[in-house]
Coordinates of C-alpha atoms in Angstrom, one line a residue:
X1 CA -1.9 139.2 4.3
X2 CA 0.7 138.2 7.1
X3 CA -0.7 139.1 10.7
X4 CA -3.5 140.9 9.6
X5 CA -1.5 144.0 8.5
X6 CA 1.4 142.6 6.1
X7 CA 0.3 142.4 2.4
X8 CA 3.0 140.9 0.1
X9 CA 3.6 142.4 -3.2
X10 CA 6.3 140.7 -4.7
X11 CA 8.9 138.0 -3.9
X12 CA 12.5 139.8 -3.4
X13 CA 14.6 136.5 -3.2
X14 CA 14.4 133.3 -1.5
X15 CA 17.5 130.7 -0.6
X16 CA 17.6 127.5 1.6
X17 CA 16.5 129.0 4.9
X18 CA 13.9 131.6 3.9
X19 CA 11.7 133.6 1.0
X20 CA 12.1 137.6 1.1
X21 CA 9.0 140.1 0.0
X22 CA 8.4 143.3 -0.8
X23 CA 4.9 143.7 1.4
X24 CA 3.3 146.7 2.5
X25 CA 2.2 147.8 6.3
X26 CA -1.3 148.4 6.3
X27 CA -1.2 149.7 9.9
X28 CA 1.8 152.7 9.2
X29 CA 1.5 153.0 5.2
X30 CA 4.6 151.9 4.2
X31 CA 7.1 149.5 2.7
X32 CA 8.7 146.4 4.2
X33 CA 10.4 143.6 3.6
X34 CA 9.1 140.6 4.5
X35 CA 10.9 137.1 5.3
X36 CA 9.7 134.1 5.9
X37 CA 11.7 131.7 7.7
X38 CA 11.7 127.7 6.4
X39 CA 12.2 125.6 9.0
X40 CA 14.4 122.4 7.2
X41 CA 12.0 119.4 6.8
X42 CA 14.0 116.9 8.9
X43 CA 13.0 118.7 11.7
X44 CA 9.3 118.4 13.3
X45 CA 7.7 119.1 16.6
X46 CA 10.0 119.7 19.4
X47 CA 12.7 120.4 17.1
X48 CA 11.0 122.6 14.9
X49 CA 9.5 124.7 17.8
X50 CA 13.0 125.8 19.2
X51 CA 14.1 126.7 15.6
X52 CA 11.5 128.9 16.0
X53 CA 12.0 130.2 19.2
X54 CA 15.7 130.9 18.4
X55 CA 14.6 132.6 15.5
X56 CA 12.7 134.9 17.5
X57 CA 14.8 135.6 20.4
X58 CA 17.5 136.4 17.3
X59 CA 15.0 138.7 15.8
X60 CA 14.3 140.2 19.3
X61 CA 17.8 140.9 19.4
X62 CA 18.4 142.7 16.1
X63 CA 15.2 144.6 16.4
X64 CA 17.3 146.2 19.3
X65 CA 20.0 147.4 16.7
X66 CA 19.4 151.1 15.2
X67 CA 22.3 151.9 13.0
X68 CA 22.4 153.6 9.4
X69 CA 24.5 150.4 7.8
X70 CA 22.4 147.8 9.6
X71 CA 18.5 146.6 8.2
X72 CA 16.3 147.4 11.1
X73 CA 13.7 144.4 12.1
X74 CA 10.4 145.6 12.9
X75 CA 9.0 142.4 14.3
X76 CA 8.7 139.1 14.4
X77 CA 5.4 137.7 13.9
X78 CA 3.8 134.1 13.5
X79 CA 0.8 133.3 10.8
X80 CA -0.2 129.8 9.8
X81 CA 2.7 128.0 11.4
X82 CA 5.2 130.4 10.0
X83 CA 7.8 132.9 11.2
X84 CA 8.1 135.9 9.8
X85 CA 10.6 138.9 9.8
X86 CA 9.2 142.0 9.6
X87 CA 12.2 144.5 8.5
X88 CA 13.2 147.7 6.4
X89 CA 12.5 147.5 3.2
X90 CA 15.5 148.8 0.7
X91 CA 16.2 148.6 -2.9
X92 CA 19.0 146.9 -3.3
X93 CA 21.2 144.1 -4.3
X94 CA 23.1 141.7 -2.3
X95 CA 27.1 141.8 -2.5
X96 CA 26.7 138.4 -4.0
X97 CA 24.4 139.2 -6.8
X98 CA 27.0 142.1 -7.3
X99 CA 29.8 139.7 -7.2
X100 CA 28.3 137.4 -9.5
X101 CA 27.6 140.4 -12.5
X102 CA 30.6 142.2 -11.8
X103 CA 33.6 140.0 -10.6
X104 CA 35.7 141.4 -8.3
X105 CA 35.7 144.7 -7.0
X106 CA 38.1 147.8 -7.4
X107 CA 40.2 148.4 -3.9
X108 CA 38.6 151.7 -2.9
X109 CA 35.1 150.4 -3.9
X110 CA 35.6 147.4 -1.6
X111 CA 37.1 149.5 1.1
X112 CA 33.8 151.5 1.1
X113 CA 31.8 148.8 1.6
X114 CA 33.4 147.1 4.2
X115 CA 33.7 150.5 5.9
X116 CA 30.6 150.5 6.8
X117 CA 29.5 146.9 7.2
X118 CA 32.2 146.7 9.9
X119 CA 30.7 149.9 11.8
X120 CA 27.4 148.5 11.8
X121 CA 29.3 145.2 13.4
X122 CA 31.1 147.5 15.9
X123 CA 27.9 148.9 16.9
X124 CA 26.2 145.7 17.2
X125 CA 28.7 144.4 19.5
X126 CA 29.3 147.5 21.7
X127 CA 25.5 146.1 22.5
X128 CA 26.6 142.5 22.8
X129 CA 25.3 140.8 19.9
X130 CA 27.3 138.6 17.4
X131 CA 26.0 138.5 13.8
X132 CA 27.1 135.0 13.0
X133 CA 26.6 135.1 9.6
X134 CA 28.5 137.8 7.8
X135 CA 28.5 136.8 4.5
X136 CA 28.1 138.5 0.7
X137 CA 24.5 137.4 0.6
X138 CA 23.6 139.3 3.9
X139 CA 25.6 143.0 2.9
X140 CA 22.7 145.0 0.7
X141 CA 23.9 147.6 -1.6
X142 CA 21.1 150.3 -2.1
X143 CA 20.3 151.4 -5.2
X144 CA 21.0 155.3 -3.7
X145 CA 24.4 154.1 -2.7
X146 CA 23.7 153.0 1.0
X147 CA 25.5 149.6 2.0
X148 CA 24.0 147.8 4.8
X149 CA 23.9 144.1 6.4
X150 CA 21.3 142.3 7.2
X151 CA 20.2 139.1 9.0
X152 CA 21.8 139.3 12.3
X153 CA 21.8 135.7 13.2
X154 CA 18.5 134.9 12.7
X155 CA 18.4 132.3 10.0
X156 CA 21.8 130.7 11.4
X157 CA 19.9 130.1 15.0
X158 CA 17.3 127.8 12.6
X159 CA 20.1 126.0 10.7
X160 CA 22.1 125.4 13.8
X161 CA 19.0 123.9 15.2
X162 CA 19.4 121.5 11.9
X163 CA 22.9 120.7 11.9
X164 CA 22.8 119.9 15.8
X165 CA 19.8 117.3 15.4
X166 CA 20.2 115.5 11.7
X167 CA 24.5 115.7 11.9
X168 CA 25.2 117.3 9.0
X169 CA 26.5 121.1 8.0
X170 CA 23.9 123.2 6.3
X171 CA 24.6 126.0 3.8
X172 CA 27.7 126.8 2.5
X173 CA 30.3 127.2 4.8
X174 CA 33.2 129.8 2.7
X175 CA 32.4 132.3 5.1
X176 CA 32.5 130.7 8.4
X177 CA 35.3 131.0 10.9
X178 CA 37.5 128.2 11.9
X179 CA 36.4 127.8 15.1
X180 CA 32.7 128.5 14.2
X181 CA 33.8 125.5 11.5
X182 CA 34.6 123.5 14.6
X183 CA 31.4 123.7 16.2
X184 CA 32.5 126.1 18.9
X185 CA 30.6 129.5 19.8
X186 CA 30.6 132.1 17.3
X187 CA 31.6 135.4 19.0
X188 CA 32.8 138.8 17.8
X189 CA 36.2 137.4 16.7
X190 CA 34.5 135.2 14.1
X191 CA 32.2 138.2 13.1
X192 CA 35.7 139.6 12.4
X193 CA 37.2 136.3 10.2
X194 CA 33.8 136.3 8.0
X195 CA 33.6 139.9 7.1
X196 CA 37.8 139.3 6.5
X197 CA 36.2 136.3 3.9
X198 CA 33.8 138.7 2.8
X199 CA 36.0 141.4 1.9
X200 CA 38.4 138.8 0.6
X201 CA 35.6 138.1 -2.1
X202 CA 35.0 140.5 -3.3
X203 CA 38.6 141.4 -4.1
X204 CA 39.9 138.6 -5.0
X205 CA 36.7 137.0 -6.9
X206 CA 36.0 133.8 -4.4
X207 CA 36.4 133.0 -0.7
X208 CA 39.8 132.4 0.9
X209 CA 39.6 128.9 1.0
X210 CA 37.8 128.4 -2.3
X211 CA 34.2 127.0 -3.2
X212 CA 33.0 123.8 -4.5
X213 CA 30.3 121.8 -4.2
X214 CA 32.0 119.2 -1.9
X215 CA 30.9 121.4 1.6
X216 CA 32.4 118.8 3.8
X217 CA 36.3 119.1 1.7
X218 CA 35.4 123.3 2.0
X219 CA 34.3 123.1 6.1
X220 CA 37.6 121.0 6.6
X221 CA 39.3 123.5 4.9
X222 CA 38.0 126.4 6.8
X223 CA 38.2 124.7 10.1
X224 CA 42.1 123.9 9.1
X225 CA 42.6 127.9 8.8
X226 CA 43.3 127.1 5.0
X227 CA 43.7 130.1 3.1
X228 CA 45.3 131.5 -0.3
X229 CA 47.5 134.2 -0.4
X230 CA 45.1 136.8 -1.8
X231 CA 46.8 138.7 -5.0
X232 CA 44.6 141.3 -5.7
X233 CA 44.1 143.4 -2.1
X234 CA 47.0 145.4 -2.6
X235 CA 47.2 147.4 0.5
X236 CA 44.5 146.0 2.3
X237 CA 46.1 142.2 2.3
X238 CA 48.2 143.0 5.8
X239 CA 44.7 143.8 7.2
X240 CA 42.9 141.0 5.8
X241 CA 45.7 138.6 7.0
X242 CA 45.1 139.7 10.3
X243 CA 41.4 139.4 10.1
X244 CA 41.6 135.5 8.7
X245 CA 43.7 134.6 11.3
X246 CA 43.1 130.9 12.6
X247 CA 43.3 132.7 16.4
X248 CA 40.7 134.4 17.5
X249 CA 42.7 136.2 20.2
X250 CA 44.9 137.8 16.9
X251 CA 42.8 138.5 14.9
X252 CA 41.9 142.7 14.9
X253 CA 38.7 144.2 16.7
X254 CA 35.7 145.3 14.7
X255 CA 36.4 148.9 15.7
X256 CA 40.2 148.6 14.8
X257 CA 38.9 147.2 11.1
X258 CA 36.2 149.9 10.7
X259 CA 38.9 152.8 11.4
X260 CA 41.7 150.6 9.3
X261 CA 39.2 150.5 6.2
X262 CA 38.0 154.8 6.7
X263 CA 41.8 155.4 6.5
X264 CA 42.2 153.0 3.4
X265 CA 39.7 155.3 1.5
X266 CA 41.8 158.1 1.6
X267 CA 45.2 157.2 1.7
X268 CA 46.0 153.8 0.8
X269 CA 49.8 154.4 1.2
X270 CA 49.5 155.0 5.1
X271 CA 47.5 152.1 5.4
X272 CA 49.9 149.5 3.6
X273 CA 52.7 151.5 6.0
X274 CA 51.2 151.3 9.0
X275 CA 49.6 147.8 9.1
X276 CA 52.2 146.1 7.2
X277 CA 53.4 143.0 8.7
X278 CA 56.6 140.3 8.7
X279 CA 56.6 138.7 5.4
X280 CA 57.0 135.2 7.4
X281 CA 53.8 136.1 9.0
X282 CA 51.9 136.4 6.5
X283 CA 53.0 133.2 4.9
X284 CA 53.2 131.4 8.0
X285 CA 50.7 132.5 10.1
X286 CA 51.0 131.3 14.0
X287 CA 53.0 128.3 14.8
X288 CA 52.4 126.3 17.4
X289 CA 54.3 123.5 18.4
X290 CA 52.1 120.8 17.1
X291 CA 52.4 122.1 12.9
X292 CA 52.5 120.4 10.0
X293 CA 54.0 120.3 6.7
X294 CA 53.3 123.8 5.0
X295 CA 53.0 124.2 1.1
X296 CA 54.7 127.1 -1.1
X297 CA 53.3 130.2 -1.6
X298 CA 50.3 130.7 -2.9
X299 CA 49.2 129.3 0.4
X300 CA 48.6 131.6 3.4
X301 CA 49.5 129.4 6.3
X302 CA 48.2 129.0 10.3
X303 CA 48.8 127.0 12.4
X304 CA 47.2 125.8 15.7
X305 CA 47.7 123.1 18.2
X306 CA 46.3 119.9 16.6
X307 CA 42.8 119.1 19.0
X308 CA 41.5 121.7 17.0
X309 CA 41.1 121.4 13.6
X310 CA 38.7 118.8 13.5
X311 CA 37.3 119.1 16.5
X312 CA 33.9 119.8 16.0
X313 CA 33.9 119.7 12.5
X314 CA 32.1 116.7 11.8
X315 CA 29.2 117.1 13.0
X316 CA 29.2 116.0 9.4
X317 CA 31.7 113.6 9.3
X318 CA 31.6 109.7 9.2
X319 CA 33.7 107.4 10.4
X320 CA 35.3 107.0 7.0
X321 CA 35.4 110.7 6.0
X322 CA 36.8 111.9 9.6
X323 CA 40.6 111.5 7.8
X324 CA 39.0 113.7 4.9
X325 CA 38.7 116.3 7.3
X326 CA 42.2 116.0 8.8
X327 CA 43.9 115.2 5.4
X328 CA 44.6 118.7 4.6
X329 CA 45.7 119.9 7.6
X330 CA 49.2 120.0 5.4
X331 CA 47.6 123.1 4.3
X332 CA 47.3 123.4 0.4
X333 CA 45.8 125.1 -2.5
X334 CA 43.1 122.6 -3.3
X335 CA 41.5 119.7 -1.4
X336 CA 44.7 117.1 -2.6
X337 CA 48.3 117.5 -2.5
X338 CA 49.5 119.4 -5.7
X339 CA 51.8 116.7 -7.1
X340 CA 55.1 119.6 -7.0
X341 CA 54.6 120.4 -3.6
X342 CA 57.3 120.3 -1.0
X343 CA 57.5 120.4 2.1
X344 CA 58.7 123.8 3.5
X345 CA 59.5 123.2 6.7
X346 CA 62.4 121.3 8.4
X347 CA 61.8 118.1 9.2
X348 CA 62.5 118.9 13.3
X349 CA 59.8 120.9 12.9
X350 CA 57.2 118.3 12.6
X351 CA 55.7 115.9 15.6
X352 CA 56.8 112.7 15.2
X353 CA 54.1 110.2 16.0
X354 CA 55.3 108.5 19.1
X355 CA 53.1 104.8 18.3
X356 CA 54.0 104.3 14.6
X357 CA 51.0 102.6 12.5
X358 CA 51.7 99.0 12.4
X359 CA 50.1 99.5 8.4
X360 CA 52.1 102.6 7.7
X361 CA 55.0 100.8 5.6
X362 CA 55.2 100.5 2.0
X363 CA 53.1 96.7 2.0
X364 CA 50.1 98.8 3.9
X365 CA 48.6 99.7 0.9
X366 CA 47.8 95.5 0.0
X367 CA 44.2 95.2 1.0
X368 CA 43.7 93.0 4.0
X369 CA 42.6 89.3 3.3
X370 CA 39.0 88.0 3.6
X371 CA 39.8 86.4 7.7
X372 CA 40.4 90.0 9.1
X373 CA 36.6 90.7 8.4
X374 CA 34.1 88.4 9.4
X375 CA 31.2 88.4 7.7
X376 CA 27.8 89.5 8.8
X377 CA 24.9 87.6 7.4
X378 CA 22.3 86.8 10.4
X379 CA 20.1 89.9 11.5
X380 CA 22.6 91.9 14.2
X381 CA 21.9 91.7 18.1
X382 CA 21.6 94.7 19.9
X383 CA 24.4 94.3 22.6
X384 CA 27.6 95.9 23.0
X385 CA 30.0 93.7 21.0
X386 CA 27.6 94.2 17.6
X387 CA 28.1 97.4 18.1
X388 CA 31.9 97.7 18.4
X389 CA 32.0 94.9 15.6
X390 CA 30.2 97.0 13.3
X391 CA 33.6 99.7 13.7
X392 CA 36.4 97.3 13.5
X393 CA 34.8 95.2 10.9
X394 CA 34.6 98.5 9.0
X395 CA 38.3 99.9 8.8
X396 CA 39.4 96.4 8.7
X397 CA 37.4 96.6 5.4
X398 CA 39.7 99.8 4.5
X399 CA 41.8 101.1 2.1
X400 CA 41.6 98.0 -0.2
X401 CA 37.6 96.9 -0.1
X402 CA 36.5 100.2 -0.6
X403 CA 33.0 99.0 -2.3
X404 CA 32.3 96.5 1.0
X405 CA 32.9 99.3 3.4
X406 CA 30.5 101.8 1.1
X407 CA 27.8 99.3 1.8
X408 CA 28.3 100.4 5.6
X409 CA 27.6 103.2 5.5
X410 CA 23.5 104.7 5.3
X411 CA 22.9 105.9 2.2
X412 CA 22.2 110.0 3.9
X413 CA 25.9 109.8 4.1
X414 CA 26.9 108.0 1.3
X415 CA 25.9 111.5 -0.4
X416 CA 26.4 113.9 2.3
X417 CA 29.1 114.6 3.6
X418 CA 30.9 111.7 1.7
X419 CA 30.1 113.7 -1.5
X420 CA 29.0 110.4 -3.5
X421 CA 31.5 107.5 -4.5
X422 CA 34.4 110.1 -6.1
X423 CA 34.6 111.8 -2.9
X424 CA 34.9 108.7 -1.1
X425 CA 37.5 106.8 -3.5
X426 CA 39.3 110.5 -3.7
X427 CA 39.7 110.4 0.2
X428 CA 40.8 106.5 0.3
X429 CA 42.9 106.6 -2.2
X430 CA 45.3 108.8 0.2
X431 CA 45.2 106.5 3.0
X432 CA 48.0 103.4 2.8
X433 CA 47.1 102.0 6.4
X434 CA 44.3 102.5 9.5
X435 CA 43.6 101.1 12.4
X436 CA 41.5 101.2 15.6
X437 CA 41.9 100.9 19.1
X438 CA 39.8 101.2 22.1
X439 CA 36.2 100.8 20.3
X440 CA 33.6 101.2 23.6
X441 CA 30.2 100.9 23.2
X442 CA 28.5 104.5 25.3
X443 CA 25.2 104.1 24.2
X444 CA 22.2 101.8 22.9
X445 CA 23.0 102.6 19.5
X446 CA 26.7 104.9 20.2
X447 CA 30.2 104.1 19.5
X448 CA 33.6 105.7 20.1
X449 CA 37.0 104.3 18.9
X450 CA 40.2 105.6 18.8
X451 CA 41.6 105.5 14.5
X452 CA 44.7 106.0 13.1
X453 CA 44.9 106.9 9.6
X454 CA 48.7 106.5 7.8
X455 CA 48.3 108.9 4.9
X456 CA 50.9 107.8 1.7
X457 CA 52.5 111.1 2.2
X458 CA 53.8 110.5 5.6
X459 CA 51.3 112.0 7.7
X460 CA 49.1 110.4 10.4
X461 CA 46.6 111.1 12.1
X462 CA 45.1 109.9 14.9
X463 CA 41.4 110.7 16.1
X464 CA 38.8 109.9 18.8
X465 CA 35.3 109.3 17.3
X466 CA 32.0 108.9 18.2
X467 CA 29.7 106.7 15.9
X468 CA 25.3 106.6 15.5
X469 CA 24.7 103.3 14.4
X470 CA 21.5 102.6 12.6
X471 CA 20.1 99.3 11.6
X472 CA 19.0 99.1 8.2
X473 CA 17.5 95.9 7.3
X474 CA 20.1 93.2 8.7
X475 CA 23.1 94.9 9.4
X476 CA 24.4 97.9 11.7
X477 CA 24.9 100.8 9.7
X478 CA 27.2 103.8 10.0
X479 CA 25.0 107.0 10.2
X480 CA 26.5 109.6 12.1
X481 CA 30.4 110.5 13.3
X482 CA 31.6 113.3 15.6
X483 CA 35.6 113.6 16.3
X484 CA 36.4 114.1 20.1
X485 CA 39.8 115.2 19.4
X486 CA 42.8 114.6 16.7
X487 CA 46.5 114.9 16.6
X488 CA 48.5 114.7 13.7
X489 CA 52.5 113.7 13.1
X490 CA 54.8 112.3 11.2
X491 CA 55.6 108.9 10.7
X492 CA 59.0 108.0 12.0
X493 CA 61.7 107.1 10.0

């Protein structure tokens, strides 16, 4: 019995960030649904009361919500440490259990749904609330026929609680938007890109920018605005194009995607005519004057000015994997460079980096000697120049002594986000030359530097980092890196 009144019956689902029953009110005779809300174990006291507290003030917000298409929360009550959601209860399964039986969806059957997820959006923010977490998992498909979306933000205000204090991404992130990928604000524009994901799933049989089980490669990849040409929308892929563009400011309202998708149930043909755009735009995207080099089709290409893309993506990222987040900003199929790609855009049209790596040249690749890194064998001091020694001694260590630097790094991130030693070796194994410049010390135990990475492909990139050092046992460790900025061009000539 939750709250005195709750009585669960029988568990509906669970995942990373909750458990679902079916529960009965013993106040107002009738079904519920029931979730309980896991806070992650890294976080305890402080931390773990504003999950909470987020999770309530989310709740508080969709319990304000009345729309035929959107779950209705009851309450949100607290029993023996726990938060619980107190919400409709309806037969159903999720899109994704759907997805997973069936495989991808007929057009008009996806229209349907997506009709009617995207007026419950609409309504919720003509009231001013952002989902944040559109998704397959969160769209419930009644056993009578009724399609509605659940879990208005309330499990991503606990995870963001999680990612903000341990570093590192939580849950999967196909379905983000870019900018949400970045760390920015989520706001009705990225309500728009995740439902475009969504409906792109469910047509096309997996997110636009894949899956995998390497989440950092994936979050780079949706932060990049890396996206396959879908093959299977028919005439709903002008509308998704606009809906996964990488601006915000482009991409459709809610309202103008609801009233797109109604007039797609009945008449296909006017749709396709009407929202049809430039073939070049929907290859290309929006180019800014900061691109890159752009892949052949099947590749749905955007562009945006190069401080974005990995941003605030690393939250997850250290120092060593920052480059993994920035490598395929060349916008691909797949995480590496498919070995028949070419570039597709003149050469004028690529930023040429004005400060050349001094290791981007064919003799970059040969490992530096022994006397660039000094070794560390006494315990570390605690003052500024250990802790700048600890980044330059690192990427001196880099691409040839891959195995050295490994040992630098704590083992959290050894296996996430570096995705063990293949993802690691996978990301290296690009890079012919890197360097650092202007390594300051900002905190007791905080780092920033400037690196340059010279990919073997001709690309470099140059990012602004922050480091959390920890000391494990007698040396400085690499636990935690953010990138400030990032700008990426072409080597010269």
């Amino acid at each position: 019995m939750i709250a005195g009144r709750y009585r669960l019956a029988a568990i509906l689902g669970r995942g990373g960030m909750g458990v679902v029953w079916r529960a009965y009110d013993e106040r107002l005779h009738r079904k519920v649904a029931v979730k309980r809300l896991l806070v992650p174990t890294e976080l305890t006291g402080p931390q773990a009361e504003e999950a909470m507290r987020r999770a309530t003030r989310e709740g508080r917000f969709a319990a304000k919500l009345q729309h035929r298409n959107a779950v209705t929360v009851y309450d949100v009550v607290h029993d023996d440490g726990y938060s619980y959601l107190i919400m409709e209860y309806l037969p159903s399964r999720s899109l994704s259990q759907v997805l997973a039986e069936r495989g991808p969806l007929p057009i008009g059957e996806t229209a349907s749904i997506g009709s009617q997820v995207s007026d419950a959006l609409d309504h919720a923010h003509a009231a001013g609330v952002v989902h944040r977490d559109v998704k397959p998992g969160n769209i419930l498909l009644g056993h009578d026929g009724t399609v509605k979306i659940t879990d208005f933000g309330i499990s991503r205000a606990v995870e963001e609680v999680g990612a903000t204090t341990s570093g590192t991404a939580v849950g999967t992130p196909a379905y983000l938007s870019p900018e949400v990928a970045r760390g920015e604000h989520a706001t009705f524009s990225s309500d728009v890109y995740s439902l475009g994901a969504t409906l792109y799933a469910a047509l096309e049989g997996t997110p636009p920018s894949g899956s995998g089980d390497n989440a950092m490669a994936l979050l780079h990849k949706v932060a990049s605005g890396e996206v396959t040409a879908p093959t299977q929308a028919g005439p709903m892929t002008p509308l998704l194009t606009r809906m996964l563009r990488l601006d915000p400011a482009r991409r459709p309202t809610m309202a103008e995607v609801r009233d797109t998708l109604e007039t797609l149930r009945s008449n296909p043909v006017a749709v396709a005519a009407t929202t049809h755009e430039p073939r070049s735009e929907i290859q290309v995207g929006e180019p800014d004057a900061a691109t890159e080099r752009v892949e052949p089709q099947p590749t749905l290409v955007r562009r945006r000015t190069t401080l974005l893309v990995t941003g605030a993506l690393v939250i997850l990222a250290v120092a060593m994997l920052a480059g993994l987040l920035t490598q395929d900003r060349e916008i691909t199929t797949s995480g590496a460079p498919h070995p028949s790609a070419a570039p597709s855009m003149p050469s004028s049209d690529i930023p040429v980096s004005p400060q050349p790596l001094t290791t981007a040249t064919s003799s970059a690749t040969a490992p530096p000697t022994t006397s660039q890194v000094p070794a560390t064998t006494s315990a570390p001091n605690d003052g500024p120049a250990a802790l700048s020694a600890v980044i330059t001694e690192y990427y001196a260590l880099m691409p040839g002594r891959l195995p050295e630097g490994w040992d630098r790094l704590t083992p959290r991130y050894q296996q996430n986000p570096a995705g063990g030693r293949g993802g690691y070796q996978t990301f290296w194994d690009r890079i012919s030359g890197v360097r650092t410049t202007g390594v300051t010390p900002v905190a007791a135990n905080a780092v920033e530097a400037t690196v340059e990475y010279n990919f073997k492909n001709g690309k470099v990139v140059r990012e602004r980092h922050r480091y959390i050092l920890v000391r494990q046992g007698a040396r400085w460790k690499i636990d935690q890196s953010t990138v400030l900025s990032s700008q990426t061009y072409r080597q010269a000539a």
